[in-house]
Amino acid sequence: MVQSCPRCGATLPAVDDGPAAFCAHCGLPQLTVSEHALREHAETLPNAAGGATGGPSVDATSLDWPVALRILSVATLAGVVPAAAIPSSVADGTVGGLTLLLVPMLSLAAVAFYQRARPLREMSPATGTRLGGTLGLMMGTLVAVITGITGFVLRYRFHSHVMDDKISAASDAMMKQIMETSPPPPELLGFLQSPEFHAGSFIAGYGMTVMLLIVAGSVCGWIAGALFRARRQRNLS
């Protein structure tokens, strides 16, 4: 069957028992794709994006939690262990404040290492907030665990009352201030001096420490995410 070029009308020579791929007169390519073939190709694009197995495609905006948790675990140990290793920091209750001072640096480092480990993932303030908030939660939890274990060992293994004396001293100072301002009723005074109130105050104090670490980590992570996103946009522009 003789075919002609749709542009210039020249007859296409036969090559290998078929029409030529290009027009010898004007050079127009003679290969055409039907709409049916285009539709079939479009239907296969999602499977191709998902890989050879046809799995779901990777969302660039999602957080790779396995990688993030490994990075955050290292950052948590790097922030809490040195602070807890300072003599009497756990018994005095200052380990939480020391770790709080390290949160900005550790949040920035965690975001930087995550961006380096997953360069194709989108870095945004929201991603940095999740990384920083999770870091603060992990640091606060580790501080509480170390404090609890230390208090248990000191109390029941070495029969030391260091932490008990610290709690009692803080309670006595609070009671002295209350008595100087407005003496409470005897029932309330007895409750404030009870061991249950001391234990509740101790737990509430560490709960506030955990909340401060989460808030500080979230804020610092948000700032770090914004900085890295701006840096990427400058590199792409």
Short mmCIF file of C-alpha atoms in Angstrom, two decimals:
data_model
loop_
_atom_site.label_atom_id
_atom_site.label_comp_id
_atom_site.label_asym_id
_atom_site.label_seq_id
_atom_site.Cartn_x
_atom_site.Cartn_y
_atom_site.Cartn_z
CA MET A 1 0.00 0.00 0.00
CA VAL A 2 1.44 3.33 -1.10
CA GLN A 3 1.47 6.01 1.60
CA SER A 4 2.13 9.70 1.22
CA CYS A 5 3.51 12.36 3.56
CA PRO A 6 0.71 14.31 5.29
CA ARG A 7 2.74 17.54 5.04
CA CYS A 8 4.08 17.69 1.48
CA GLY A 9 2.17 14.82 -0.15
CA ALA A 10 5.31 13.08 -1.40
CA THR A 11 5.18 9.32 -1.76
CA LEU A 12 6.95 7.51 1.04
CA PRO A 13 9.43 4.90 -0.13
CA ALA A 14 9.14 1.36 1.18
CA VAL A 15 11.78 0.32 3.72
CA ASP A 16 11.88 -3.29 4.98
CA ASP A 17 8.41 -4.02 3.61
CA GLY A 18 6.99 -0.93 5.31
CA PRO A 19 6.77 2.83 4.87
CA ALA A 20 9.78 4.97 5.72
CA ALA A 21 9.96 6.54 9.17
CA PHE A 22 10.78 9.98 7.68
CA CYS A 23 9.72 11.77 4.54
CA ALA A 24 12.60 11.94 2.06
CA HIS A 25 11.32 15.28 0.74
CA CYS A 26 10.51 17.39 3.85
CA GLY A 27 11.91 15.22 6.66
CA LEU A 28 8.61 14.97 8.59
CA PRO A 29 8.55 11.99 11.00
CA GLN A 30 5.90 9.50 9.91
CA LEU A 31 5.51 7.72 13.25
CA THR A 32 2.13 8.50 14.85
CA VAL A 33 0.55 7.37 18.10
CA SER A 34 -3.15 6.71 18.34
CA GLU A 35 -5.32 8.18 21.07
CA HIS A 36 -6.05 4.67 22.33
CA ALA A 37 -2.34 4.04 22.87
CA LEU A 38 -2.00 7.37 24.69
CA ARG A 39 -4.86 6.47 27.03
CA GLU A 40 -3.29 3.09 27.78
CA HIS A 41 0.03 4.79 28.51
CA ALA A 42 -1.63 7.31 30.85
CA GLU A 43 -3.29 4.48 32.78
CA THR A 44 0.07 2.83 33.39
CA LEU A 45 1.76 5.99 34.73
CA PRO A 46 0.67 5.56 38.41
CA ASN A 47 1.98 1.99 38.43
CA ALA A 48 5.23 3.11 36.88
CA ALA A 49 5.64 5.81 39.53
CA GLY A 50 5.10 3.24 42.24
CA GLY A 51 8.03 1.13 41.10
CA ALA A 52 8.40 -2.22 39.45
CA THR A 53 6.10 -3.91 41.94
CA GLY A 54 3.24 -1.49 41.31
CA GLY A 55 3.20 -0.31 44.92
CA PRO A 56 2.04 3.11 46.05
CA SER A 57 4.19 6.08 45.20
CA VAL A 58 6.18 7.84 47.92
CA ASP A 59 4.63 11.05 49.20
CA ALA A 60 7.36 13.68 49.27
CA THR A 61 5.51 15.61 51.99
CA SER A 62 5.26 12.66 54.39
CA LEU A 63 7.74 12.04 57.19
CA ASP A 64 9.88 8.92 57.03
CA TRP A 65 9.35 7.91 60.65
CA PRO A 66 11.81 4.96 60.81
CA VAL A 67 14.66 7.20 59.68
CA ALA A 68 13.43 10.12 61.79
CA LEU A 69 13.18 8.01 64.95
CA ARG A 70 16.73 6.73 64.53
CA ILE A 71 18.02 10.28 64.20
CA LEU A 72 15.91 11.51 67.12
CA SER A 73 17.06 8.62 69.32
CA VAL A 74 20.69 9.59 68.82
CA ALA A 75 19.86 13.26 69.45
CA THR A 76 17.97 12.32 72.63
CA LEU A 77 20.88 10.35 74.02
CA ALA A 78 23.29 13.12 73.05
CA GLY A 79 21.22 15.65 74.99
CA VAL A 80 20.12 13.76 78.08
CA VAL A 81 23.05 11.47 78.92
CA PRO A 82 25.68 14.24 79.29
CA ALA A 83 23.28 16.32 81.40
CA ALA A 84 22.44 13.34 83.60
CA ALA A 85 26.13 12.49 83.97
CA ILE A 86 26.79 15.76 85.81
CA PRO A 87 27.13 14.94 89.52
CA SER A 88 23.94 15.46 91.54
CA SER A 89 22.05 16.86 88.52
CA VAL A 90 19.42 14.11 88.71
CA ALA A 91 19.08 14.28 92.49
CA ASP A 92 18.79 18.07 92.43
CA GLY A 93 16.25 17.99 89.61
CA THR A 94 18.35 20.23 87.37
CA VAL A 95 18.76 17.67 84.59
CA GLY A 96 15.53 18.86 82.97
CA GLY A 97 16.76 22.45 82.79
CA LEU A 98 20.11 21.37 81.38
CA THR A 99 18.47 19.37 78.61
CA LEU A 100 16.18 22.30 77.86
CA LEU A 101 19.24 24.41 77.06
CA LEU A 102 20.35 21.84 74.47
CA VAL A 103 17.00 21.62 72.67
CA PRO A 104 17.66 24.40 70.07
CA MET A 105 20.97 22.90 68.95
CA LEU A 106 19.65 19.34 68.91
CA SER A 107 16.49 20.30 67.00
CA LEU A 108 18.55 22.02 64.32
CA ALA A 109 20.90 19.04 64.12
CA ALA A 110 18.01 16.56 63.87
CA VAL A 111 16.38 18.50 61.03
CA ALA A 112 19.72 18.81 59.24
CA PHE A 113 20.52 15.10 59.48
CA TYR A 114 17.01 14.14 58.40
CA GLN A 115 17.26 16.42 55.38
CA ARG A 116 20.60 14.86 54.52
CA ALA A 117 19.26 11.33 54.91
CA ARG A 118 16.12 12.05 52.85
CA PRO A 119 17.02 14.85 50.42
CA LEU A 120 14.02 14.15 48.16
CA ARG A 121 11.52 14.63 50.98
CA GLU A 122 10.00 18.06 51.35
CA MET A 123 11.30 20.07 54.28
CA SER A 124 8.83 22.56 55.72
CA PRO A 125 8.09 24.22 59.06
CA ALA A 126 5.43 21.57 59.71
CA THR A 127 7.95 18.77 59.22
CA GLY A 128 10.44 20.54 61.46
CA THR A 129 7.75 21.01 64.11
CA ARG A 130 6.99 17.29 64.15
CA LEU A 131 10.67 16.42 64.40
CA GLY A 132 11.32 18.96 67.16
CA GLY A 133 8.19 18.09 69.13
CA THR A 134 8.98 14.38 68.99
CA LEU A 135 12.54 15.13 70.10
CA GLY A 136 11.25 17.09 73.10
CA LEU A 137 8.88 14.27 74.03
CA MET A 138 11.63 11.66 73.82
CA MET A 139 14.03 13.79 75.85
CA GLY A 140 11.42 14.50 78.52
CA THR A 141 10.48 10.83 78.75
CA LEU A 142 14.11 9.78 79.11
CA VAL A 143 14.69 12.42 81.81
CA ALA A 144 11.68 11.14 83.75
CA VAL A 145 12.81 7.51 83.41
CA ILE A 146 16.37 8.30 84.53
CA THR A 147 15.08 10.33 87.47
CA GLY A 148 12.72 7.56 88.55
CA ILE A 149 15.38 4.88 88.33
CA THR A 150 17.91 7.05 90.18
CA GLY A 151 15.45 7.84 92.95
CA PHE A 152 14.49 4.19 93.33
CA VAL A 153 18.13 3.05 93.51
CA LEU A 154 19.11 5.79 95.96
CA ARG A 155 16.13 5.14 98.20
CA TYR A 156 15.99 1.35 98.28
CA ARG A 157 19.52 0.28 97.40
CA PHE A 158 21.72 2.84 99.12
CA HIS A 159 19.09 4.01 101.66
CA SER A 160 19.83 7.60 100.74
CA HIS A 161 17.29 10.35 101.37
CA VAL A 162 18.89 12.94 99.10
CA MET A 163 15.91 13.31 96.79
CA ASP A 164 13.46 13.10 99.68
CA ASP A 165 15.32 15.88 101.47
CA LYS A 166 15.21 18.04 98.33
CA ILE A 167 11.46 17.59 98.03
CA SER A 168 10.95 18.27 101.74
CA ALA A 169 13.10 21.41 101.59
CA ALA A 170 11.11 22.74 98.63
CA SER A 171 7.86 21.94 100.42
CA ASP A 172 9.01 23.67 103.62
CA ALA A 173 9.99 26.79 101.69
CA MET A 174 6.58 26.85 100.01
CA MET A 175 4.77 26.34 103.31
CA LYS A 176 6.77 29.14 104.93
CA GLN A 177 5.80 31.52 102.15
CA ILE A 178 2.15 30.50 102.42
CA MET A 179 2.09 30.97 106.18
CA GLU A 180 3.62 34.42 105.88
CA THR A 181 1.03 35.62 103.37
CA SER A 182 -2.25 34.02 104.44
CA PRO A 183 -2.38 30.99 106.77
CA PRO A 184 -4.56 28.24 105.23
CA PRO A 185 -7.17 26.21 107.13
CA PRO A 186 -5.85 23.24 109.14
CA GLU A 187 -7.36 20.74 106.69
CA LEU A 188 -5.59 22.34 103.72
CA LEU A 189 -2.39 22.67 105.71
CA GLY A 190 -2.44 18.97 106.51
CA PHE A 191 -3.01 18.11 102.87
CA LEU A 192 -0.13 20.33 101.73
CA GLN A 193 2.18 18.56 104.17
CA SER A 194 1.07 15.04 103.23
CA PRO A 195 3.33 12.63 101.30
CA GLU A 196 0.67 12.33 98.62
CA PHE A 197 0.89 16.05 97.89
CA HIS A 198 4.68 15.85 97.78
CA ALA A 199 4.53 12.98 95.30
CA GLY A 200 1.94 14.77 93.18
CA SER A 201 4.03 17.94 93.14
CA PHE A 202 7.07 15.94 92.08
CA ILE A 203 5.19 14.28 89.22
CA ALA A 204 3.57 17.56 88.16
CA GLY A 205 6.96 19.24 88.10
CA TYR A 206 8.38 16.67 85.72
CA GLY A 207 5.20 16.83 83.67
CA MET A 208 5.79 20.55 83.22
CA THR A 209 9.38 19.80 82.25
CA VAL A 210 8.20 17.40 79.55
CA MET A 211 5.72 19.98 78.26
CA LEU A 212 8.40 22.66 78.14
CA LEU A 213 10.70 20.34 76.21
CA ILE A 214 7.93 19.54 73.71
CA VAL A 215 7.05 23.21 73.21
CA ALA A 216 10.69 24.27 72.92
CA GLY A 217 11.44 21.43 70.50
CA SER A 218 8.40 22.27 68.36
CA VAL A 219 9.31 25.95 68.14
CA CYS A 220 12.97 25.26 67.37
CA GLY A 221 11.98 22.59 64.85
CA TRP A 222 9.61 25.01 63.13
CA ILE A 223 12.40 27.56 62.81
CA ALA A 224 14.84 24.92 61.53
CA GLY A 225 12.31 23.65 58.97
CA ALA A 226 11.67 27.18 57.72
CA LEU A 227 15.40 27.84 57.39
CA PHE A 228 16.07 24.65 55.45
CA ARG A 229 13.09 25.24 53.16
CA ALA A 230 14.30 28.77 52.40
CA ARG A 231 17.77 27.39 51.73
CA ARG A 232 16.42 24.81 49.28
CA GLN A 233 14.35 27.43 47.49
CA ARG A 234 17.42 29.63 47.11
CA ASN A 235 19.40 26.72 45.68
CA LEU A 236 16.66 25.92 43.17
CA SER A 237 16.22 29.52 42.04
#
